[in-house]
mmCIF file of C-alpha atoms in Angstrom:
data_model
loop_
_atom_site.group_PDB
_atom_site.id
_atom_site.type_symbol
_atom_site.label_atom_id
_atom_site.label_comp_id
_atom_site.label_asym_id
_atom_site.label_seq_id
_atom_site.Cartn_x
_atom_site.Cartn_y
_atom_site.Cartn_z
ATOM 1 C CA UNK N 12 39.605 -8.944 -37.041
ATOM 2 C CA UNK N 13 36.476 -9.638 -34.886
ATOM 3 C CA UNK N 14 35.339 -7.337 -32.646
ATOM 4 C CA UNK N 15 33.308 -8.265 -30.237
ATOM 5 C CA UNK N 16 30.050 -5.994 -28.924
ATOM 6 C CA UNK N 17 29.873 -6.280 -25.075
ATOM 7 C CA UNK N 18 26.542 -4.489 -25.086
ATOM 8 C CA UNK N 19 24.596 -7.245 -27.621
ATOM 9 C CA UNK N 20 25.697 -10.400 -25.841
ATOM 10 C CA UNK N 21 23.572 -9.758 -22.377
ATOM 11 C CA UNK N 22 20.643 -8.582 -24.401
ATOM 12 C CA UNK N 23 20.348 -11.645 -26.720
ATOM 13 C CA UNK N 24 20.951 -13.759 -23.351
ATOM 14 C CA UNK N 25 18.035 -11.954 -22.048
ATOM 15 C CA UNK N 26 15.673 -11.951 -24.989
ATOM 16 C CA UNK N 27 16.693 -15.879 -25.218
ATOM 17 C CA UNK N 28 16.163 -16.737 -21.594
ATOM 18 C CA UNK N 29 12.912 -14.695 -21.885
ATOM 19 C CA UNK N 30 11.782 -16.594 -24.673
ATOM 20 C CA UNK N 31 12.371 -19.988 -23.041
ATOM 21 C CA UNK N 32 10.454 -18.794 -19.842
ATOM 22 C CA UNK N 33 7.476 -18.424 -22.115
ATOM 23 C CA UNK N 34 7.627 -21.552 -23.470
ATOM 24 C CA UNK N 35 7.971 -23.490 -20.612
ATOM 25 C CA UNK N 36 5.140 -21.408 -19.212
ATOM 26 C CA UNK N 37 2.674 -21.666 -22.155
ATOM 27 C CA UNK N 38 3.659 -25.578 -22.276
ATOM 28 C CA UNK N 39 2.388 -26.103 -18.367
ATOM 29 C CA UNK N 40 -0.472 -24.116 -19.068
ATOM 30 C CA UNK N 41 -1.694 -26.367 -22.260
ATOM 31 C CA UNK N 42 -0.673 -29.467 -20.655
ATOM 32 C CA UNK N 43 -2.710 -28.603 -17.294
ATOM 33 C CA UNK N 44 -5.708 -31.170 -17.090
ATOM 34 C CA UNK N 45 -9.262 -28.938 -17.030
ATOM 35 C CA UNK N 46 -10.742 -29.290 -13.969
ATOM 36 C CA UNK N 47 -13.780 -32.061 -13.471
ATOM 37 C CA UNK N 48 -17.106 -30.605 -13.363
ATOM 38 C CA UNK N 49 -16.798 -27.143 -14.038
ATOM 39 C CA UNK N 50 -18.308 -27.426 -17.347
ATOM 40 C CA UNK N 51 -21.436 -30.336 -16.458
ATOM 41 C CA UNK N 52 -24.638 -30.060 -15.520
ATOM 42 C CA UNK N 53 -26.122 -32.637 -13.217
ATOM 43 C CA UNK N 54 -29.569 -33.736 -12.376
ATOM 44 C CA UNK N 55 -31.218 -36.429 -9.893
ATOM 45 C CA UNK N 56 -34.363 -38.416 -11.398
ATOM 46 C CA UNK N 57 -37.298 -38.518 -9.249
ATOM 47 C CA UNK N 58 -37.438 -42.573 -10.188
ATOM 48 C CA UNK N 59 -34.143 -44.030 -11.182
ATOM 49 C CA UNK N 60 -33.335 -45.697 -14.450
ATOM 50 C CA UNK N 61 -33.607 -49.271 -14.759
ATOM 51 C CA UNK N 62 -30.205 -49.281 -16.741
ATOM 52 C CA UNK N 63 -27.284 -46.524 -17.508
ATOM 53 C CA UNK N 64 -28.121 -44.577 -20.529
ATOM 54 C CA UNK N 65 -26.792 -41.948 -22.996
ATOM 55 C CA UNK N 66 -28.745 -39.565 -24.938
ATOM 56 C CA UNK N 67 -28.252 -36.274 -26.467
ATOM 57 C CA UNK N 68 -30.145 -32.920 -25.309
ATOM 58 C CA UNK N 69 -30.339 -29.671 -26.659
ATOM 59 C CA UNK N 70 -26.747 -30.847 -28.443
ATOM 60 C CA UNK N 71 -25.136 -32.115 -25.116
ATOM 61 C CA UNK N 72 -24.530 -35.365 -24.542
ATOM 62 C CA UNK N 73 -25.855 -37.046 -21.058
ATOM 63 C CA UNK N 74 -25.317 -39.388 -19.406
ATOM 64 C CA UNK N 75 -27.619 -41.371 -16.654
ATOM 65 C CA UNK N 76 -26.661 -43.974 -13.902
ATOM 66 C CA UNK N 77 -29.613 -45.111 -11.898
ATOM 67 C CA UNK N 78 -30.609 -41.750 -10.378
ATOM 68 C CA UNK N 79 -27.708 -39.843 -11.647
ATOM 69 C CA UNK N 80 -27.424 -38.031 -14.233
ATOM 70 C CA UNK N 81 -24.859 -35.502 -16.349
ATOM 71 C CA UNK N 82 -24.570 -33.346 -19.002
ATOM 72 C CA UNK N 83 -22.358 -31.088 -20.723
ATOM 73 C CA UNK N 84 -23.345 -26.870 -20.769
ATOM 74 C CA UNK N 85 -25.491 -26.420 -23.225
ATOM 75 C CA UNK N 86 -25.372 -22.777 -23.448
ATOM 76 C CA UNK N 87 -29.622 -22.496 -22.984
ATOM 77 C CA UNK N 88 -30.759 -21.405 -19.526
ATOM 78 C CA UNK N 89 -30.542 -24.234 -17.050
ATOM 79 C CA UNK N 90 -34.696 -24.004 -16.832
ATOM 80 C CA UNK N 91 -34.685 -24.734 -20.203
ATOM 81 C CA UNK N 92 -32.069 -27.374 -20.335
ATOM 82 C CA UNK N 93 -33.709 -29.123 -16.910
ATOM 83 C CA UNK N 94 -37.177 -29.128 -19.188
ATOM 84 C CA UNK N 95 -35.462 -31.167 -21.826
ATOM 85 C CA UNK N 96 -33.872 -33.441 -19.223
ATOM 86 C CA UNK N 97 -37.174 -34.133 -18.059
ATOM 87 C CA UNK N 98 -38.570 -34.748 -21.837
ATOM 88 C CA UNK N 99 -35.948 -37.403 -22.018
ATOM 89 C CA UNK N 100 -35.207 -38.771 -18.144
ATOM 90 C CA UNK N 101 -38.404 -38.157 -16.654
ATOM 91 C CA UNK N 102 -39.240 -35.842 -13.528
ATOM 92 C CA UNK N 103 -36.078 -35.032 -11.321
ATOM 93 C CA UNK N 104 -35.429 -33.792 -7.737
ATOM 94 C CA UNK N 105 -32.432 -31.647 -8.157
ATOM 95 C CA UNK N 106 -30.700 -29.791 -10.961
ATOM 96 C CA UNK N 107 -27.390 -28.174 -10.516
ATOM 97 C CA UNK N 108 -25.178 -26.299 -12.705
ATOM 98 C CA UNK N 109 -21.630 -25.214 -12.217
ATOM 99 C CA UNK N 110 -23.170 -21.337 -10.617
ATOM 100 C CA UNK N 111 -25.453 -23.453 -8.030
ATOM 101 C CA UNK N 112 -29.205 -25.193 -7.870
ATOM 102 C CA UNK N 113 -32.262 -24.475 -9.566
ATOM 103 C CA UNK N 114 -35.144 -23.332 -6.916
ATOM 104 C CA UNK N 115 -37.753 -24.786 -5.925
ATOM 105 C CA UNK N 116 -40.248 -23.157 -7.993
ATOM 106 C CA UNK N 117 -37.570 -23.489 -11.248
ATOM 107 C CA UNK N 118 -37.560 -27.286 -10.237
ATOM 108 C CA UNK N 119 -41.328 -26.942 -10.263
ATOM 109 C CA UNK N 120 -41.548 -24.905 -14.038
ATOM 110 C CA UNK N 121 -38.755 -27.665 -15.014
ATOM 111 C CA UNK N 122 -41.159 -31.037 -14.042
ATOM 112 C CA UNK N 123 -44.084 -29.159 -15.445
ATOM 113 C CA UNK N 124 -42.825 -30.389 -18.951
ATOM 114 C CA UNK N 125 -43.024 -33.786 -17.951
#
């Protein structure tokens, strides 16, 4: 004979229904696009490129468009990373990062290395 245990049925319901909850949820959240820019740098050249061009700095890849240019984070202090820029680019007018602008006396250290 089969007996049948009222009290398991709702609880494996439960657990089950819980368990496909957090897979839905854990599939939106993988599947969710990252958002654009919140993980660039971006400068503007003082005298704009003649053509686009890539090159690597301090390990990030940027990329420059006339005036324009972006980079991935670099994890070095945007001073730092705006120095190298400048190494490589030439003298710029504005570098931003995702927390805001450099000053202008960190835009000034930064086009020192020029």
């Amino acid at each position: 004979m089969i007996t049948y245990n009222q009290t398991a049925m709702p609880r494996f319901v439960l657990a089950a229904g819980l368990a496909l909850l957090g897979t839905v949820a854990s599939f939106g959240v993988t599947t969710t696009p990252a958002r654009a820019g919140t993980s660039t740098n971006a400068a503007t050249l003082a005298t704009g490129l003649e053509s686009p061009a890539k090159k690597v700095v301090n390990g990030a890849l940027w990329k420059c468009t006339g005036d324009a240019c972006v980079g991935q984070i670099d994890g070095s202090r945007p001073v730092n990373t705006c120095r190298q820029v400048v190494k490589t680019f030439g003298a710029v007018t504005k570098f931003a990062t995702p927390k805001g602008e450099l000053s202008a006396e960190d835009l000034q250290r930064c086009n020192a290395a020029a």
